[in-house]
Every structure is written in structure tokens, then in C-alpha cells.
PDB file of C-alpha atoms in Angstrom:
ATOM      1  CA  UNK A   1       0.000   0.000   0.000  1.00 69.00           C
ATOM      2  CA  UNK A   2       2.989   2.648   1.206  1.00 69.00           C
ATOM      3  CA  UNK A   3       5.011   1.665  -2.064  1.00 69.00           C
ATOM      4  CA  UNK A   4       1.886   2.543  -3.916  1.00 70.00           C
ATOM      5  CA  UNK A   5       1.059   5.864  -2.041  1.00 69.00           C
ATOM      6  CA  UNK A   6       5.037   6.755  -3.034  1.00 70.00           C
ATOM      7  CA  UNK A   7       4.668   5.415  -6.648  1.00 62.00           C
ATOM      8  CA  UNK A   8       1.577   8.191  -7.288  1.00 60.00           C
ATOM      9  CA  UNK A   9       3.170  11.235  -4.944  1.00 60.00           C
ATOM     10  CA  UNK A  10       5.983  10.472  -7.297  1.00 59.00           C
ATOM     11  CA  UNK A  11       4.103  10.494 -10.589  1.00 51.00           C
ATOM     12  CA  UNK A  12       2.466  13.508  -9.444  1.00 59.00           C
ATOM     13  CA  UNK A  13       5.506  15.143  -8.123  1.00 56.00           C
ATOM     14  CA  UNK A  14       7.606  14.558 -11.181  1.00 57.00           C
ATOM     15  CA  UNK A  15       6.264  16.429 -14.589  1.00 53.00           C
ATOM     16  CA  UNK A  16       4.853  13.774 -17.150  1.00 58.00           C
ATOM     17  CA  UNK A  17       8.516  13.712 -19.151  1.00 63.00           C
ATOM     18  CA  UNK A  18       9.880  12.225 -16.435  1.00 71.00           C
ATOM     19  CA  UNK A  19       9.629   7.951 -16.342  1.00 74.00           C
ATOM     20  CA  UNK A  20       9.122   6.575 -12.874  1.00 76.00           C
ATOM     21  CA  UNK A  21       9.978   2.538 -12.721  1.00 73.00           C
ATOM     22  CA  UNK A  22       9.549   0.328 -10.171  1.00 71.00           C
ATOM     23  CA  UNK A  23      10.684  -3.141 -10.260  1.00 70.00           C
ATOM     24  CA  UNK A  24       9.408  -5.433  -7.618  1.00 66.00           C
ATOM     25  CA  UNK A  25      11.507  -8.983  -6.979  1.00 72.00           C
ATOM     26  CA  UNK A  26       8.011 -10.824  -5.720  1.00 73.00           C
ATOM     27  CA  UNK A  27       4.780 -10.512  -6.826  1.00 73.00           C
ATOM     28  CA  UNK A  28       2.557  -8.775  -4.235  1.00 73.00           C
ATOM     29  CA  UNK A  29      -0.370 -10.808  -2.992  1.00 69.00           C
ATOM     30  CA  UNK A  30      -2.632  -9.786  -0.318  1.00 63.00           C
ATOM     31  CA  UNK A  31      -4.453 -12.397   1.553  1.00 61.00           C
ATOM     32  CA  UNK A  32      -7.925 -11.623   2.526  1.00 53.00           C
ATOM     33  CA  UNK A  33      -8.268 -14.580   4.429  1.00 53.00           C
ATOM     34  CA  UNK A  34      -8.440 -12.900   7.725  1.00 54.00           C
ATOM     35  CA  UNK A  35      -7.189 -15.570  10.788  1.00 60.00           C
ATOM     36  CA  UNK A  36      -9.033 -15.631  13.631  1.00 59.00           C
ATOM     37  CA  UNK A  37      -6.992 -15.006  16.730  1.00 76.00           C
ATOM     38  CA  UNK A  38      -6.700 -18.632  18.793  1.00 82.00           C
ATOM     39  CA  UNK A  39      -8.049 -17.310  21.524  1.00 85.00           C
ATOM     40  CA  UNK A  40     -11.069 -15.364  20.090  1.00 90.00           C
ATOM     41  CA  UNK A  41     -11.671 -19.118  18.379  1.00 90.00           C
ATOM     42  CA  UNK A  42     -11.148 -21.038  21.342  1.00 92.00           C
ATOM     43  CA  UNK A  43     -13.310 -18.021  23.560  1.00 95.00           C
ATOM     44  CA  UNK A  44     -16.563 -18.313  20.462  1.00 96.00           C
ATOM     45  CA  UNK A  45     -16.539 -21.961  20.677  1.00 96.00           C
ATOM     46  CA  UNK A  46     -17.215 -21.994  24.357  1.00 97.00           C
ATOM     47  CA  UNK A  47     -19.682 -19.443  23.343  1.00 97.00           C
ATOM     48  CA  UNK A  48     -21.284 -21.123  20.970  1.00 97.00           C
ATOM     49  CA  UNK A  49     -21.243 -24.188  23.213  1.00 96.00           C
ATOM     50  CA  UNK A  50     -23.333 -22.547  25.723  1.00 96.00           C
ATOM     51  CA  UNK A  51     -25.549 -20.691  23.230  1.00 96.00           C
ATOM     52  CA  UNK A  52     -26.288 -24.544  22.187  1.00 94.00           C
ATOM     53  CA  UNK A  53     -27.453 -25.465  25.464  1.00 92.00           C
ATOM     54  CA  UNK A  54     -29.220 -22.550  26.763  1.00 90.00           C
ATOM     55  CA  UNK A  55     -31.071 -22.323  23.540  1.00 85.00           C
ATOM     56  CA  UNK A  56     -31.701 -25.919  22.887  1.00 84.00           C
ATOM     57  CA  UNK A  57     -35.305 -24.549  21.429  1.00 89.00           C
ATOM     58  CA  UNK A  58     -33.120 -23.229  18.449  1.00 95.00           C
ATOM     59  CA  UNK A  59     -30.634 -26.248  17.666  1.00 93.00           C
TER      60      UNK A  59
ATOM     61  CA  UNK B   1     -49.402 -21.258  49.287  1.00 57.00           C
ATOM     62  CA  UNK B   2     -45.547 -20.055  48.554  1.00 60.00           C
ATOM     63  CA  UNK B   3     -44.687 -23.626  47.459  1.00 59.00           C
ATOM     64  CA  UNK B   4     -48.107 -23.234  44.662  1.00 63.00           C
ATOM     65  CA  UNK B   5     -46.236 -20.481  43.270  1.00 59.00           C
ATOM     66  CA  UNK B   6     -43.503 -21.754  42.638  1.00 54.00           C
ATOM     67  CA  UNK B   7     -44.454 -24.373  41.130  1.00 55.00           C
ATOM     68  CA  UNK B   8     -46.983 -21.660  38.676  1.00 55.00           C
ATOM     69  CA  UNK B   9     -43.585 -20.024  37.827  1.00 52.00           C
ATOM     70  CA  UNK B  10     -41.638 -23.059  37.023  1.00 53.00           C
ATOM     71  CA  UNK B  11     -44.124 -24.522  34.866  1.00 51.00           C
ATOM     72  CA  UNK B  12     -45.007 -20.811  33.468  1.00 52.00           C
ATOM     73  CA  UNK B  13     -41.473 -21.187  32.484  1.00 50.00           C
ATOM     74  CA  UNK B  14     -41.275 -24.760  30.714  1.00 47.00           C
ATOM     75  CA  UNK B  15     -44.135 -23.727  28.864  1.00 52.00           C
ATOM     76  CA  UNK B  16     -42.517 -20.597  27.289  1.00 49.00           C
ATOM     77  CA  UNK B  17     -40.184 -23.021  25.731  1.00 47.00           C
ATOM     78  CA  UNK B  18     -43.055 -24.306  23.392  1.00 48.00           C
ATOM     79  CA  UNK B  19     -44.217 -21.555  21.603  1.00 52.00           C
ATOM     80  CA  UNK B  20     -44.171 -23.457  18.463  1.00 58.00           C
ATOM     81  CA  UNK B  21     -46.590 -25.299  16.962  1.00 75.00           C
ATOM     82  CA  UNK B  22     -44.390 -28.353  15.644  1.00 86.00           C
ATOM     83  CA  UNK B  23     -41.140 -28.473  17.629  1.00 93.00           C
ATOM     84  CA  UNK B  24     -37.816 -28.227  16.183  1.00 95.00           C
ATOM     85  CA  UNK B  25     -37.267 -31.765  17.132  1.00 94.00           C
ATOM     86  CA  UNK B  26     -40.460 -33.224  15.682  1.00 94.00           C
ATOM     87  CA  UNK B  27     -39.134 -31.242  12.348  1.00 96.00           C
ATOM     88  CA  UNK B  28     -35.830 -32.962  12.427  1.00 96.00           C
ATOM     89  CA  UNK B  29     -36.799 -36.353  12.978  1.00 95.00           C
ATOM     90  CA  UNK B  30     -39.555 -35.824  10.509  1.00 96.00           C
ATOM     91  CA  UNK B  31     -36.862 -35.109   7.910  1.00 97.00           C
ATOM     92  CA  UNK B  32     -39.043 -31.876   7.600  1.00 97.00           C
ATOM     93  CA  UNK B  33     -35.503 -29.568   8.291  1.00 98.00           C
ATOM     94  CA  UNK B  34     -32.131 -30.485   8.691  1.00 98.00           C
ATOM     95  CA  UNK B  35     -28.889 -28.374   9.342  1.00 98.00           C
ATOM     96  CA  UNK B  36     -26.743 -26.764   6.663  1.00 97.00           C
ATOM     97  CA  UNK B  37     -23.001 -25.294   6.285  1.00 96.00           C
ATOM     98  CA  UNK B  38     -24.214 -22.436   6.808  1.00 97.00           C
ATOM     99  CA  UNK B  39     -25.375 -22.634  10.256  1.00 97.00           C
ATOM    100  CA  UNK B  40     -28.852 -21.898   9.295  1.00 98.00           C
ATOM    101  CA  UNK B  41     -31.548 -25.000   9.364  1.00 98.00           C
ATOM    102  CA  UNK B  42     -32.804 -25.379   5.942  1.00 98.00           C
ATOM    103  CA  UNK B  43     -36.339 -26.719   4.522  1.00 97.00           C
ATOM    104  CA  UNK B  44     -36.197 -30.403   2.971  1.00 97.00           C
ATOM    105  CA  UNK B  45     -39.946 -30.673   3.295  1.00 94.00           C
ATOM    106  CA  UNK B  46     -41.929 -27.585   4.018  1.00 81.00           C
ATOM    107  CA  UNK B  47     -45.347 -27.208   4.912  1.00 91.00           C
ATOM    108  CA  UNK B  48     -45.910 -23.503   5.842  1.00 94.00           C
ATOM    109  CA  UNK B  49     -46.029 -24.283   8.947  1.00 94.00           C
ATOM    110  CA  UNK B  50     -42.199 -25.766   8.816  1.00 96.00           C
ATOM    111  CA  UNK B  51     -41.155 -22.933   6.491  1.00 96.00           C
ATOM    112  CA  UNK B  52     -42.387 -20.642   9.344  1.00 95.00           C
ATOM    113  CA  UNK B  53     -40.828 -21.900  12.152  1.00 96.00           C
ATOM    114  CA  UNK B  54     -37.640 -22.291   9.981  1.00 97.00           C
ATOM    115  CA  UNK B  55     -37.639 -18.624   9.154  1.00 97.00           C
ATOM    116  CA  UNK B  56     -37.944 -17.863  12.714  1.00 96.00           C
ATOM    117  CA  UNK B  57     -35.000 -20.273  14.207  1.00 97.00           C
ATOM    118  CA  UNK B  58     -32.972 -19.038  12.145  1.00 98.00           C
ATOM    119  CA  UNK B  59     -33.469 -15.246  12.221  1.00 98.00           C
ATOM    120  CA  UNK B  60     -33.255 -15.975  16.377  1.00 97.00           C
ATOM    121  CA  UNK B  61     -29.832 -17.601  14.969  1.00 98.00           C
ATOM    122  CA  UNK B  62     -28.505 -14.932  13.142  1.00 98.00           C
ATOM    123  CA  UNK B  63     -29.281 -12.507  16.093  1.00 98.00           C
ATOM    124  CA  UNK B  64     -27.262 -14.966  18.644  1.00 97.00           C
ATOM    125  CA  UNK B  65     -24.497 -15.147  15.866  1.00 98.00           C
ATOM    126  CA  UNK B  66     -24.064 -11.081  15.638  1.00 98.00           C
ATOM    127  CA  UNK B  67     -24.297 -10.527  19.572  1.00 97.00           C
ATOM    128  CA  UNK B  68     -21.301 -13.471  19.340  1.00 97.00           C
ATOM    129  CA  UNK B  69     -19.520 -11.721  16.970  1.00 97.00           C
ATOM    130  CA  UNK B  70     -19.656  -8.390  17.892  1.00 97.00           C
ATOM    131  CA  UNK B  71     -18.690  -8.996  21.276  1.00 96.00           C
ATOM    132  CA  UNK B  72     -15.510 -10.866  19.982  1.00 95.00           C
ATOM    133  CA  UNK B  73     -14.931  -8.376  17.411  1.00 93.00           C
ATOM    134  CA  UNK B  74     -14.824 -10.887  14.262  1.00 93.00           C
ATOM    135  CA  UNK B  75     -16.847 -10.914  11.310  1.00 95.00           C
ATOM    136  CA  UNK B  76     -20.903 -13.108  11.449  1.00 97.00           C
ATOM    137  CA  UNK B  77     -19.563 -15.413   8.756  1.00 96.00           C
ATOM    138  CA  UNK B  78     -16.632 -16.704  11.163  1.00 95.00           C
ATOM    139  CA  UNK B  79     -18.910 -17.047  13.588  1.00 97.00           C
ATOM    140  CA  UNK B  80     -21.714 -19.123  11.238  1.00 97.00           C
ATOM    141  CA  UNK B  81     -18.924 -21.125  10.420  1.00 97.00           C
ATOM    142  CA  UNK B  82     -18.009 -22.156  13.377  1.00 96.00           C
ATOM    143  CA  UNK B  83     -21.600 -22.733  14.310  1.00 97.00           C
ATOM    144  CA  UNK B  84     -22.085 -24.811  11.464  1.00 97.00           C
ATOM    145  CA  UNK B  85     -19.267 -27.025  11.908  1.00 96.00           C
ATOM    146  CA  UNK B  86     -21.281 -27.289  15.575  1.00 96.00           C
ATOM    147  CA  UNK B  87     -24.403 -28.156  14.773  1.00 97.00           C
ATOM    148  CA  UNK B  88     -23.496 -30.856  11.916  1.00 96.00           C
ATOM    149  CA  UNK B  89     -21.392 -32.394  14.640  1.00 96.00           C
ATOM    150  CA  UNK B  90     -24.399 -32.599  17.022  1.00 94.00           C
ATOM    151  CA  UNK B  91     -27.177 -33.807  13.728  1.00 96.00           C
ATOM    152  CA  UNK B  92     -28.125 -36.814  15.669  1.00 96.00           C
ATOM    153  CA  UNK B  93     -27.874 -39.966  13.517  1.00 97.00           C
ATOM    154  CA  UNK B  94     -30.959 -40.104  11.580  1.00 97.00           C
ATOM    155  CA  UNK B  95     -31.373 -36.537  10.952  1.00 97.00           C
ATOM    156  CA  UNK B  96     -30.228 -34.515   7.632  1.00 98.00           C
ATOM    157  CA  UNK B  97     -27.429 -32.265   7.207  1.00 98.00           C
ATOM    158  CA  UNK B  98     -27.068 -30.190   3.741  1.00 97.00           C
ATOM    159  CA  UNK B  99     -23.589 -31.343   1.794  1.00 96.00           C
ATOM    160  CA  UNK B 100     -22.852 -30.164  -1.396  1.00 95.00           C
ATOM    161  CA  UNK B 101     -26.452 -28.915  -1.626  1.00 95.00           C
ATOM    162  CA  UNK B 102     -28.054 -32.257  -1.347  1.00 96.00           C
ATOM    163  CA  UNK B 103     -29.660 -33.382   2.178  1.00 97.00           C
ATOM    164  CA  UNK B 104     -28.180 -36.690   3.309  1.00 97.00           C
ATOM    165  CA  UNK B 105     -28.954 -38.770   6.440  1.00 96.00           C
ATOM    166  CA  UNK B 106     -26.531 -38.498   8.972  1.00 92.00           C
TER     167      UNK B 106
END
């Protein structure tokens, strides 16, 4: 994201003659899969566990 | 006279359990409703009686799944996830669980 922010402050800061490269090494991926924290998991499933049994009517 | 109301409250209370007309539990073993991957229960055989008191499990569901997930501070789908992978573990044998969009008997 920051390398892209520079990339356009530089195309804007430098006048259109000017040619701005940037060679990356890697190919930027960003992963959307977003990991639960262990704990959070660990804290819902208890959760959910008692949800389960205190509202038996709905399972 | 103390003891007689108690015992007014307490079965007051069981009977708040049963506010629908054909129980959850009938439903399931009926093969009426079984439990997807979503977390939600889902109609295999719906009179509009079933379809009604599917509708309302579930949207009592989805309210238990946001107060979960906002208090933890992750997103509903994590939490129907998780809840799914619950409640097929629980299908009692017998009962119908939704994989790969067909209903199969546990």
C-alpha cells in the first residue's frame, strides 16, 4: 500500500517527461483470508457451546 | 401457598419453551428440516407451517451469531462457520445435514 502511495506522490511530483519505474523482486499478494486469533476461536466456541445449550429450542 | 407459586412459575417457564406449533425436534426427525453449512436449518420438506418456524430459528440464529460476533470483534460469517461445523457435529444420527447442496442422512 505505502510503495503505492510513493509510486503516485511520485508520478504527481515529477512532470509527465519524467519515467518513474519500479521493479518489484516478488509478486505482491494480499491475503484476505483474515485468521481468527486462537483465543477469540477457542473463547466463540465456548460461546457457541453454551448458546447450544441454553437455547436448545433453536438447535 | 408459597410452594403453589412456585411451582406456577416453574411450569409458566417450561411452557414458554413451546411456543411453536411443531417443535424443532419433531421437524428434524420428521426429515421436515435439517442443518446446513451455513449454520442456518434449511427446509427439505416444508409445509408452511415448517417454512415458518424455519424462518424464525434461524433469524433468532442470526441474532445470537451477531451478539457473538460483535462482542468478539470478528466478522458473522466466522462465527456461522463455526456454528455450522457445531451443529453438523451434534445432527443426531438419523437426521439430515445439507452437503454439497443435497440433504443426506446423517
Amino acid at each position: 500500500m505505502k510503495w503505492m502511495l510513493t509510486l503516485v506522490f511520485a508520478c504527481l511530483v515529477s512532470a509527465c517527461t519524467h519515467k518513474v519505474q519500479v521493479e518489484t523482486k516478488e509478486p505482491i499478494t494480499i491475503n484476505l483470508n483474515v485468521k481468527v486469533d486462537h483465543e477469540i476461536r477457542v473463547k466463540v466456541d465456548k460461546e457457541l457451546d453454551d448458546l447450544f445449550s441454553d437455547d436448545s429450542e433453536l438447535f | 401457598m408459597n410452594a403453589s407459586k412456585l411451582l406456577t412459575t416453574i411450569a409458566a417457564a417450561c411452557m414458554s419453551f413451546s411456543v411453536f406449533a411443531i417443535t424443532l425436534d419433531d421437524a428434524k426427525s420428521q426429515g421436515l428440516v435439517g442443518e446446513t453449512a451455513a449454520g442456518y436449518l434449511g427446509v427439505i420438506k416444508g409445509s408452511s407451517e415448517v417454512k415458518k418456524l424455519v424462518k424464525e430459528v434461524n433469524s433468532k440464529r442470526k441474532a445470537k451469531y451477531q451478539q457473538l460476533a460483535k462482542k468478539n470483534g470478528i466478522s458473522l460469517s466466522q462465527v456461522e462457520a463455526m456454528a455450522a461445523k457445531k451443529t453438523f457435529a451434534k445432527t443426531a444420527p438419523g437426521h439430515f445435514v445439507k452437503v454439497d447442496g443435497k440433504w443426506v442422512k446423517k
